PDB file of C-alpha atoms in Angstrom:
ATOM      1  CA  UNK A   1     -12.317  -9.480 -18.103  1.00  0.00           C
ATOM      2  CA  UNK A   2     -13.388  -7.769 -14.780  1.00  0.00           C
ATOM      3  CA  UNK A   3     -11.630  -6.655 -11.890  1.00  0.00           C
ATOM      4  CA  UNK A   4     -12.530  -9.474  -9.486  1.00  0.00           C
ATOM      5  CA  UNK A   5     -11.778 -12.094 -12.415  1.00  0.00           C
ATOM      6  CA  UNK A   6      -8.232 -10.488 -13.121  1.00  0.00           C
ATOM      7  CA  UNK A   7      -7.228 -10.438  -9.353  1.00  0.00           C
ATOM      8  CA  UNK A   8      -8.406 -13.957  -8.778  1.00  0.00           C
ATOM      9  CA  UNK A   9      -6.353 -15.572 -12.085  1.00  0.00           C
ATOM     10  CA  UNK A  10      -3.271 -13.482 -10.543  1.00  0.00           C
ATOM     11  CA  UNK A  11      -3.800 -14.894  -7.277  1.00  0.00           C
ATOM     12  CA  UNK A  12      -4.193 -18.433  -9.086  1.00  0.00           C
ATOM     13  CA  UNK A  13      -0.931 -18.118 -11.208  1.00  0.00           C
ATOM     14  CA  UNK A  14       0.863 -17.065  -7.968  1.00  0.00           C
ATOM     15  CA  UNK A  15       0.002 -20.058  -6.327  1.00  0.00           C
ATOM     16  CA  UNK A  16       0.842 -22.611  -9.255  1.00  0.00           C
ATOM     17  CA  UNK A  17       4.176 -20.237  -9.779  1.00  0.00           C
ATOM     18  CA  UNK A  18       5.002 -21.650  -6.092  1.00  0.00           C
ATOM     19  CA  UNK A  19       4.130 -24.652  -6.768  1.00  0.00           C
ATOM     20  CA  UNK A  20       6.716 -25.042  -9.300  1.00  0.00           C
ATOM     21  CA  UNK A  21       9.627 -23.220  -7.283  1.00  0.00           C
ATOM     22  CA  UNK A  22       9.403 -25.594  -4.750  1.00  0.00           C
ATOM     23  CA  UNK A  23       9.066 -28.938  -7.174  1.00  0.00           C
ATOM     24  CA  UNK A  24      12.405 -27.128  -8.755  1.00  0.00           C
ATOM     25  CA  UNK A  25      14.940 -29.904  -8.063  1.00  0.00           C
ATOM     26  CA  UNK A  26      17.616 -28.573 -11.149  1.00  0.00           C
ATOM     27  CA  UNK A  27      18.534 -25.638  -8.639  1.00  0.00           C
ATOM     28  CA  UNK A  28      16.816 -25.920  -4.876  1.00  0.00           C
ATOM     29  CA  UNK A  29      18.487 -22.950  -3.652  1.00  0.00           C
ATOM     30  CA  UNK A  30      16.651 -20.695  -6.845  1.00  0.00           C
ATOM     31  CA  UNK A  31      13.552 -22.459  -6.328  1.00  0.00           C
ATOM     32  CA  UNK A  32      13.550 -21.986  -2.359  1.00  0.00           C
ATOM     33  CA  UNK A  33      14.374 -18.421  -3.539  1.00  0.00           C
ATOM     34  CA  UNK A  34      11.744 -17.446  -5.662  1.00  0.00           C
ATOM     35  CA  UNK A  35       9.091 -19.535  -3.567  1.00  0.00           C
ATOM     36  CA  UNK A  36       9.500 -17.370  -0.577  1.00  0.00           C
ATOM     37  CA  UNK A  37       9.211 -13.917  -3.066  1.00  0.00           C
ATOM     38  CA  UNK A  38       6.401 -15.742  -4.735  1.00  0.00           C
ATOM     39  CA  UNK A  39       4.459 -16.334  -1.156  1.00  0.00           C
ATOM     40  CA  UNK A  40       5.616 -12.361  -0.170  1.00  0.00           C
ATOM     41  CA  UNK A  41       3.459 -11.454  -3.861  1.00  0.00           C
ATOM     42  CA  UNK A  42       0.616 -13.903  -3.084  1.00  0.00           C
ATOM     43  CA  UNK A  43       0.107 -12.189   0.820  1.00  0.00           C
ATOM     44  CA  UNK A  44       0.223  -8.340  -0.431  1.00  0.00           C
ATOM     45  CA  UNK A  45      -2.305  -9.560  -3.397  1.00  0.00           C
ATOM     46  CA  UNK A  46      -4.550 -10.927  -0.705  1.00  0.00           C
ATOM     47  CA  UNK A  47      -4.219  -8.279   1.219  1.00  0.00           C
ATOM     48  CA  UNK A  48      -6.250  -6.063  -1.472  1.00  0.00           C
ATOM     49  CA  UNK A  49      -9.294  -8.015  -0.772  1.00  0.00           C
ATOM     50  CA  UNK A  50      -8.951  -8.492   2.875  1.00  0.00           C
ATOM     51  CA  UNK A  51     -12.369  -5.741   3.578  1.00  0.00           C
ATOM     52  CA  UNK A  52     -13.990  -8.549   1.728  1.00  0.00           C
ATOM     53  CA  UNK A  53     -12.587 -11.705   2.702  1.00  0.00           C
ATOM     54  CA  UNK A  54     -12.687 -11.455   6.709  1.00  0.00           C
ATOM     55  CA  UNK A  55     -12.282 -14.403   8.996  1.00  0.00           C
ATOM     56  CA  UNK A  56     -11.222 -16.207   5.669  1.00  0.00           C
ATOM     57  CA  UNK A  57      -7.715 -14.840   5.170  1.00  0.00           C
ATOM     58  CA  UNK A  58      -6.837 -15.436   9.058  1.00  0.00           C
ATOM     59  CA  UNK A  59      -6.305 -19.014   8.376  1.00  0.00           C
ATOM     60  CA  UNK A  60      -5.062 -18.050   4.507  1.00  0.00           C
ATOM     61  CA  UNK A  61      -1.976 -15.936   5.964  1.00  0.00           C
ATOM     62  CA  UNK A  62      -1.338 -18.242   9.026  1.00  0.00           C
ATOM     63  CA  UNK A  63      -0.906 -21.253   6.361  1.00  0.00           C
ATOM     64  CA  UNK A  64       1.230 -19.055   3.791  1.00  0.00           C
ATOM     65  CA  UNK A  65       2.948 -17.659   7.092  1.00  0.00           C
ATOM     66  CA  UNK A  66       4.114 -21.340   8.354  1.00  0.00           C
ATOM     67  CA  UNK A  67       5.230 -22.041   4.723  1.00  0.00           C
ATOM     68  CA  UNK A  68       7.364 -18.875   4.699  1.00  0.00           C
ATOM     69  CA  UNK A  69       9.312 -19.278   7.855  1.00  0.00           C
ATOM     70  CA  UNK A  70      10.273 -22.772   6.877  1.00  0.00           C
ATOM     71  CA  UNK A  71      11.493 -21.891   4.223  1.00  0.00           C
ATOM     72  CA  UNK A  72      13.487 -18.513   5.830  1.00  0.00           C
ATOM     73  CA  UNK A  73      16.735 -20.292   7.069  1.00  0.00           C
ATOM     74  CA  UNK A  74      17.227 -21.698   3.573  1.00  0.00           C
ATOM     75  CA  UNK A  75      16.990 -18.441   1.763  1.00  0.00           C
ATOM     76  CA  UNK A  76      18.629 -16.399   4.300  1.00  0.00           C
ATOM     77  CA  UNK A  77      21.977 -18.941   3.939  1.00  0.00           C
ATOM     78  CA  UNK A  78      21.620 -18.939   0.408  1.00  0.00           C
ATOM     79  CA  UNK A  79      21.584 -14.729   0.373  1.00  0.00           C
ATOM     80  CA  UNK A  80      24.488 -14.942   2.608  1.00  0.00           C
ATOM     81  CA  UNK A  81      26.770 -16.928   0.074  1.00  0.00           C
ATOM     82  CA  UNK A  82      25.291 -14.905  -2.514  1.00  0.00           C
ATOM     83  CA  UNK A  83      26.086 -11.664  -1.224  1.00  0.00           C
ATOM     84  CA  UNK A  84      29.896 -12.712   0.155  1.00  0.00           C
ATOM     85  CA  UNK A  85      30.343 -13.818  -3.146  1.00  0.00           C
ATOM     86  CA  UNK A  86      29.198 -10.400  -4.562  1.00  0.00           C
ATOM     87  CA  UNK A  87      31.519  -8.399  -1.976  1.00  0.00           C
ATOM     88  CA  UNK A  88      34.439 -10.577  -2.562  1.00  0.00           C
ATOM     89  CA  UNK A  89      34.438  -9.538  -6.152  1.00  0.00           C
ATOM     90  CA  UNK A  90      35.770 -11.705  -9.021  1.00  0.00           C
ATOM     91  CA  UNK A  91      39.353 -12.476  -7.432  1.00  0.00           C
ATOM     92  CA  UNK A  92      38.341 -12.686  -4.099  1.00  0.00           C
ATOM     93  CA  UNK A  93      40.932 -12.125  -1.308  1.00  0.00           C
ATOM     94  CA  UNK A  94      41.776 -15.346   0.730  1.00  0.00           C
ATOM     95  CA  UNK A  95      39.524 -13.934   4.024  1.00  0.00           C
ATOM     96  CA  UNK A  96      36.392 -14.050   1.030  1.00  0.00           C
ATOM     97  CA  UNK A  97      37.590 -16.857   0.042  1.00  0.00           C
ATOM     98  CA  UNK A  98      37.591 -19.010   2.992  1.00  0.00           C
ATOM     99  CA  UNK A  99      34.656 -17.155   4.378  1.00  0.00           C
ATOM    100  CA  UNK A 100      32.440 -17.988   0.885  1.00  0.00           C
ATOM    101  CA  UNK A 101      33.240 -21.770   1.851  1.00  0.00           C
ATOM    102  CA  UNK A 102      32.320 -21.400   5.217  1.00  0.00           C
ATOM    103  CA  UNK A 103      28.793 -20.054   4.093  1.00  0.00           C
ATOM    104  CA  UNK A 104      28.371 -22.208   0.889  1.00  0.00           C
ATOM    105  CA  UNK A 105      28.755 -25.146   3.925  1.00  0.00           C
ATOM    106  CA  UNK A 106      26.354 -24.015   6.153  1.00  0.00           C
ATOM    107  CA  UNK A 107      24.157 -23.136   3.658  1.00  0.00           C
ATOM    108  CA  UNK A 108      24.124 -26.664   2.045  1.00  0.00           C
ATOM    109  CA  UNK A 109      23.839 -28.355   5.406  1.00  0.00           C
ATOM    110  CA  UNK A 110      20.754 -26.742   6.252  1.00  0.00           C
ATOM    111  CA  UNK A 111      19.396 -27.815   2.439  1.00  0.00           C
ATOM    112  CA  UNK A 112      20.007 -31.561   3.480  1.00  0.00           C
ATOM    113  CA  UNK A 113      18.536 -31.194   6.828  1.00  0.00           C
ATOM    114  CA  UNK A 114      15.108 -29.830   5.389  1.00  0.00           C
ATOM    115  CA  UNK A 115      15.216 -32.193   2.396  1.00  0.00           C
ATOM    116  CA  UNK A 116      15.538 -35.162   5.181  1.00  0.00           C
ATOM    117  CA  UNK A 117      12.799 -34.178   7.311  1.00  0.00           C
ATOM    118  CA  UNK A 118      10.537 -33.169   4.307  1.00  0.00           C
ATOM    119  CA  UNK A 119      11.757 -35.547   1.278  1.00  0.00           C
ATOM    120  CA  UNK A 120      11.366 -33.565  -2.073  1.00  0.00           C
ATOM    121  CA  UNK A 121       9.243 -31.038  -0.114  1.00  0.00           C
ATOM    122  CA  UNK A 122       6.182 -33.369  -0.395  1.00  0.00           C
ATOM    123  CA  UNK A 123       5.049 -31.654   2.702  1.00  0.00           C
ATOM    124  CA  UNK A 124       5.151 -28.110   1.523  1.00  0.00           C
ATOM    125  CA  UNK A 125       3.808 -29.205  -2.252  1.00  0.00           C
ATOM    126  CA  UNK A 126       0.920 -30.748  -0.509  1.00  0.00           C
ATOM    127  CA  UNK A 127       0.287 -27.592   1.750  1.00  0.00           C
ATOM    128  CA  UNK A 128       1.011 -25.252  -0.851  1.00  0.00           C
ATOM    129  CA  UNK A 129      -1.803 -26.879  -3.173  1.00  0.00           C
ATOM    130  CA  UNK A 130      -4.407 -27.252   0.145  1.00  0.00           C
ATOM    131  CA  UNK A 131      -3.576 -23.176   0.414  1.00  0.00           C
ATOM    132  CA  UNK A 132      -4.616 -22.805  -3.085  1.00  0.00           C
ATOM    133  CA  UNK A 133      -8.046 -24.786  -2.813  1.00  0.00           C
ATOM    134  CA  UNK A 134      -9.051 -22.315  -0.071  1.00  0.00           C
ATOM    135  CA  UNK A 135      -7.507 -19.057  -1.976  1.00  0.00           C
ATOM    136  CA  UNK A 136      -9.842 -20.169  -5.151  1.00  0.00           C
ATOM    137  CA  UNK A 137     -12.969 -20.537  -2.851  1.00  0.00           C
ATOM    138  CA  UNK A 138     -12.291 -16.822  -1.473  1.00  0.00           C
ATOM    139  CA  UNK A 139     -15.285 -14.512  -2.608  1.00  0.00           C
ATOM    140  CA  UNK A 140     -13.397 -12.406  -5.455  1.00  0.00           C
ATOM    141  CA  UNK A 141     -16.571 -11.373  -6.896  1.00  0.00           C
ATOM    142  CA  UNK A 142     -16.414  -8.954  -4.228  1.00  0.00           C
ATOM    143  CA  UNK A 143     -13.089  -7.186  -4.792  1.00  0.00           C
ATOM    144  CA  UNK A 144     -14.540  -4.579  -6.885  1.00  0.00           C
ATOM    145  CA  UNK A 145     -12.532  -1.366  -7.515  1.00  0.00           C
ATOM    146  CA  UNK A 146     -13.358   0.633  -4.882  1.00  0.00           C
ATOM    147  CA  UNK A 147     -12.328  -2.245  -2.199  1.00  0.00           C
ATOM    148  CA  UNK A 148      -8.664  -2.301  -4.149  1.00  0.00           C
ATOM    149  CA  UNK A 149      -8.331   1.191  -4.255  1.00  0.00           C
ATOM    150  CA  UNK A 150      -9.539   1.360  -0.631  1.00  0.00           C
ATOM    151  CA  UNK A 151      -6.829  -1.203   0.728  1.00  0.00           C
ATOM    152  CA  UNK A 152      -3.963   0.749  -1.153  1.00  0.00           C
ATOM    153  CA  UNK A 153      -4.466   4.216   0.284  1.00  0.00           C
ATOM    154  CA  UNK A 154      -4.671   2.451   3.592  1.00  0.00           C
ATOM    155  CA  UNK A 155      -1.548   0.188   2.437  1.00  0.00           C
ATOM    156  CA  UNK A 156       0.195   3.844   2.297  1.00  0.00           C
ATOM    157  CA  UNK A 157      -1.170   5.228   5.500  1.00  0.00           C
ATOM    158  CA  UNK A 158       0.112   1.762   6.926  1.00  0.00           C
ATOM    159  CA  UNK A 159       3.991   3.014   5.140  1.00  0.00           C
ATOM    160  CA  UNK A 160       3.701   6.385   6.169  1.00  0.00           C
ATOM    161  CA  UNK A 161       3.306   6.016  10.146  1.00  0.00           C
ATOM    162  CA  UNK A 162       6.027   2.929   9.801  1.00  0.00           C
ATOM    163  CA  UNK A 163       8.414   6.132   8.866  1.00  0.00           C
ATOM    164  CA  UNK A 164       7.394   8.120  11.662  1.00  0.00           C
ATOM    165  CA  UNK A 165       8.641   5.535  13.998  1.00  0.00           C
ATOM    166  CA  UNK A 166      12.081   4.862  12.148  1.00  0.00           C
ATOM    167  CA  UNK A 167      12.471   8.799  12.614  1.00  0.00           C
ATOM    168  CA  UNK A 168      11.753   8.570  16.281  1.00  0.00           C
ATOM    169  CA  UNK A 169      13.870   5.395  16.608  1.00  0.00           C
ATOM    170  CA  UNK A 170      15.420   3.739  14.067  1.00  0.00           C
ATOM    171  CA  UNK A 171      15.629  -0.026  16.331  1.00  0.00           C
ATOM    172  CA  UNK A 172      15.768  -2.666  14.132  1.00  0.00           C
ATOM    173  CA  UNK A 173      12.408  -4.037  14.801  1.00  0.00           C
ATOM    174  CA  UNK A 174      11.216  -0.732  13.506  1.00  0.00           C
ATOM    175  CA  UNK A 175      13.243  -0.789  10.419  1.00  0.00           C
ATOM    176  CA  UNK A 176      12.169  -3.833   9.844  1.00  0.00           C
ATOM    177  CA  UNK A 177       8.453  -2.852  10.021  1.00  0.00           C
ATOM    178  CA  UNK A 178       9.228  -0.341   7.620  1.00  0.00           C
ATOM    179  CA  UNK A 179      10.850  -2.296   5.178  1.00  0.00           C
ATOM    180  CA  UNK A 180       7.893  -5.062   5.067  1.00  0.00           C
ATOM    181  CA  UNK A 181       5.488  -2.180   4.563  1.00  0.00           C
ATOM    182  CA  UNK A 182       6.971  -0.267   1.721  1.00  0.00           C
ATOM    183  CA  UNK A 183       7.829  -3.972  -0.070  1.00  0.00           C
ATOM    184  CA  UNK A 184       4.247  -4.808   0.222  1.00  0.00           C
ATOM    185  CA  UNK A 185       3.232  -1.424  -0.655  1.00  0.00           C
ATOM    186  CA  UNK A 186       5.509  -1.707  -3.388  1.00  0.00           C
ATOM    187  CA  UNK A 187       4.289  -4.953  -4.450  1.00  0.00           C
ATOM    188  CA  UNK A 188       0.216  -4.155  -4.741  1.00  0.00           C
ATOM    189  CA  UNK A 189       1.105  -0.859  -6.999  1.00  0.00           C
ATOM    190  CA  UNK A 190       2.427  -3.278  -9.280  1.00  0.00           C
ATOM    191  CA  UNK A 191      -0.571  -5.929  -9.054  1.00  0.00           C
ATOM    192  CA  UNK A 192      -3.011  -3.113  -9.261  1.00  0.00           C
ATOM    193  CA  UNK A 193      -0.914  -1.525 -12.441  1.00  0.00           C
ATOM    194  CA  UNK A 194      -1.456  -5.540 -14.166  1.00  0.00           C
ATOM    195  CA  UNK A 195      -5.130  -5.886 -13.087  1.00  0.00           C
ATOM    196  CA  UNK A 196      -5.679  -2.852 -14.745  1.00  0.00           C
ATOM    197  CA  UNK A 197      -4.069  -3.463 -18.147  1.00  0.00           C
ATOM    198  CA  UNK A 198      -5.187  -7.153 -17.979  1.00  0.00           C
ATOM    199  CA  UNK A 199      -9.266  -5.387 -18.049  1.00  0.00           C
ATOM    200  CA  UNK A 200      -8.296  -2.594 -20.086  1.00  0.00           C
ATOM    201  CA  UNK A 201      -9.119  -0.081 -17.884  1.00  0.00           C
ATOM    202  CA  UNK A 202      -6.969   3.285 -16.395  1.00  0.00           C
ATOM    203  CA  UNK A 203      -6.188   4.257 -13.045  1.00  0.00           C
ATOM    204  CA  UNK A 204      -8.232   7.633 -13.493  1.00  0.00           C
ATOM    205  CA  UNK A 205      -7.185  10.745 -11.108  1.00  0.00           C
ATOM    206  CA  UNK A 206      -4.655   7.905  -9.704  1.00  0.00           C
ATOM    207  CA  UNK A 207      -2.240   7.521 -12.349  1.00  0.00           C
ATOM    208  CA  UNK A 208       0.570   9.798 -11.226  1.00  0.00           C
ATOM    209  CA  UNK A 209       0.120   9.276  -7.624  1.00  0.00           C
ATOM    210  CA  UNK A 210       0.145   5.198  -8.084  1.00  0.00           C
ATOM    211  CA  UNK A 211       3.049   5.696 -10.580  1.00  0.00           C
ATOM    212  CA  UNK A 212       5.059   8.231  -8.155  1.00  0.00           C
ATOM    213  CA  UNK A 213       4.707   5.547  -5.366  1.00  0.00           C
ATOM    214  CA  UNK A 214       5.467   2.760  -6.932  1.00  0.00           C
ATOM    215  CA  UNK A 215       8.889   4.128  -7.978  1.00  0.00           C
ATOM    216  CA  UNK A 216       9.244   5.809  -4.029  1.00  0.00           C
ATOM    217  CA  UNK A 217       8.386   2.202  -2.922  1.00  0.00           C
ATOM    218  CA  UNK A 218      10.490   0.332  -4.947  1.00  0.00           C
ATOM    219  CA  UNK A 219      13.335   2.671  -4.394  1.00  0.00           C
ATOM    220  CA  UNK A 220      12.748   2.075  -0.601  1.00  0.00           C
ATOM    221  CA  UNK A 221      12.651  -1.490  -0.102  1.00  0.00           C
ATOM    222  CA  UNK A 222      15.397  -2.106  -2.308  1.00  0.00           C
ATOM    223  CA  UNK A 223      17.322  -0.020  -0.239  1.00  0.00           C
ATOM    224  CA  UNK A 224      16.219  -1.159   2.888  1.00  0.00           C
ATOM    225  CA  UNK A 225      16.199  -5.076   1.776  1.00  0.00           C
ATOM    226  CA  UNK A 226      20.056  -3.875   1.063  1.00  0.00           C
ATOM    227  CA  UNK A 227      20.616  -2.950   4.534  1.00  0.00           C
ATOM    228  CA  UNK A 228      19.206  -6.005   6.265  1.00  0.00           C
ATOM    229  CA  UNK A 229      20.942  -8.209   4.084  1.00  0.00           C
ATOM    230  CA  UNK A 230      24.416  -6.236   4.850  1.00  0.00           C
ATOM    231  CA  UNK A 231      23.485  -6.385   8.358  1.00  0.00           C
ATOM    232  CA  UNK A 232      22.535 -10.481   8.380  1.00  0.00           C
ATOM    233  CA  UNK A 233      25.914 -11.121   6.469  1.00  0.00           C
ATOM    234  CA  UNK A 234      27.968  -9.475   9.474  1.00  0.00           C
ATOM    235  CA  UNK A 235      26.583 -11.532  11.882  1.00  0.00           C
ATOM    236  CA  UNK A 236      26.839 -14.766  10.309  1.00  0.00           C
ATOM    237  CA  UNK A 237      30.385 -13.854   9.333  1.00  0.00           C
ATOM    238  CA  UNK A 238      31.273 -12.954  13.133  1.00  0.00           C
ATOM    239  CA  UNK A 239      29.443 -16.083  14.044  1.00  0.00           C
ATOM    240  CA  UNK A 240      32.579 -17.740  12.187  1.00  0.00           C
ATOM    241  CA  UNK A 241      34.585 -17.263  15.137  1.00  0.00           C
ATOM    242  CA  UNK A 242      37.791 -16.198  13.226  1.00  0.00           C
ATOM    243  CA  UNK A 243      38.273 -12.942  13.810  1.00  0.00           C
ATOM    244  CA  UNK A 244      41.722 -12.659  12.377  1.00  0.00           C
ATOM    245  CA  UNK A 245      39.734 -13.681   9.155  1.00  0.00           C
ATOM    246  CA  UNK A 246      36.641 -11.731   9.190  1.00  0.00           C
ATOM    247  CA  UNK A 247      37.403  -8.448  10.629  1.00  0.00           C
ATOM    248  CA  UNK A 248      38.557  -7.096   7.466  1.00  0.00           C
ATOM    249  CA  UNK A 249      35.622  -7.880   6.004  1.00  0.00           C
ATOM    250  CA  UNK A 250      33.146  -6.788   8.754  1.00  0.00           C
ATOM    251  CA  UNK A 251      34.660  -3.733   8.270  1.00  0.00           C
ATOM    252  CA  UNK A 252      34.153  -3.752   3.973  1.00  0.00           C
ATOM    253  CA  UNK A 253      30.389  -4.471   4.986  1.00  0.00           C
ATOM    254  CA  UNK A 254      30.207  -1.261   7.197  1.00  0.00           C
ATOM    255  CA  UNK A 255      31.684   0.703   4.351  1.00  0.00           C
ATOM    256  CA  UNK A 256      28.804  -0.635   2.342  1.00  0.00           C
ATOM    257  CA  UNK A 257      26.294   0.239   4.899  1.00  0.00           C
ATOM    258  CA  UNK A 258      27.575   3.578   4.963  1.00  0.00           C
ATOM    259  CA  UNK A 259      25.830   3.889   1.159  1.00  0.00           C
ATOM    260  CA  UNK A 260      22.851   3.986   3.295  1.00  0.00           C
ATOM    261  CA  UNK A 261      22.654   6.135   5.606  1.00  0.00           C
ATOM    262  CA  UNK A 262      19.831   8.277   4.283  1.00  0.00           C
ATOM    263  CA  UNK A 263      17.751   5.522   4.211  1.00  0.00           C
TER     264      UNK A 263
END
């Protein structure tokens, strides 16, 4: 199998993969989950061939964009409930407690709103499987090695300067920057490491420096993906208006923060 043939049955799998998260009516909230990291994967594989595909990928990313910020809200409340349940531990105090139903609420309302304005995600199915007609006719005969290779070192330029402006001003715009960069980043290494054993071929002079930042990148996003979830549970817990109840747990989330600092 050759390079170009590897990265366009990846790029095919991660589109039917989708496809099946969002058709996922057992549990919505796991499907609406792993659809959004699934449409993450599919943008930082294109991404590898976008010296090749041009124009092409414009409308690609704008489609997989609008598909991804629909489906935002959802995961975001479902992340919330997950992570208050996490923090409240296994005997949660009554403030967890009450707050856990206050998310698990809002979360589920928003999952009946979508589902009546876009019955069994029909609508998304349907655009998903347009997006995948136009990702198949992409020319992937053209992502040769040296294209791949090409779009990673600049993928770590890209990670590099995103740091420099944390360092000079760590707003969270700029963290957030950061974070998408080094997920990404993070992201293609591993691609690149599958296309590689899939065609039985070795990274060459690469193979410590791929390896090395693959681990620095997955180390980094984790930690920052971490922070910004930490950070999106406090304000949806002070948007509870209860402050008797959820000051004492505002304040457990900015002892967790504190793990961070460093980062």
């Amino acid at each position: 199998m050759s390079i170009p043939t590897a990265m366009a049955l990846f790029a095919s799998r991660e589109c039917r993969g989708i496809a099946r998260s969002l058709a996922n009516t057992k549990d919505r909230h796991a499907g609406i989950h792993a659809a959004r990291k699934g449409l993450r994967r599919l943008k930082s594989l294109l991404r590898l061939g976008s010296e090749v595909f041009g124009d092409a990928l414009v409308e690609i990313e704008a489609r997989i964009g609008k598909l991804a910020t629909g489906l935002s809200p959802l995961r975001d409340a479902h992340v919330a409930v997950t992570l208050a349940t996490h923090l409240g531990g296994p005997r949660p105090s009554a403030g967890w407690a009450e707050a856990i139903l206050v998310l698990e609420h809002r979360r589920d309302g928003r999952l009946v709103e979508a589902l009546h304005k876009d019955p069994r995600f029909l609508k998304r199915r349907h655009a998903m499987r347009d997006l995948c007609d136009l990702i198949e006719r992409l020319p992937w005969r053209l992502v040769k090695r040296g294209v791949v290779e090409a779009a990673l070192d600049a993928g770590q330029r890209r990670v590099a300067s995103a740091q420099k402006r944390v360092r000079k001003g760590a707003t969270p715009a700029n963290l957030h920057r950061w974070r998408r960069r080094a997920r990404r980043m993070r992201m293609q290494l591993q691609y690149w490491k599958r296309v590689l054993s899939a065609t039985h071929k070795t990274a060459h002079h690469r193979a410590k420096q791929d390896k090395a930042a693959t681990h620095a990148m997955a180390k980094l996003s984790d930690a920052l993906g971490a922070k910004q979830d930490l950070r999106a549970l406090r304000v949806q817990l002070r948007a509870i208006r209860k402050p008797g109840l959820t000051t004492p747990l505002v304040e457990q989330i900015a002892d967790e923060l504190k793990k961070f600092r460093k980062v």
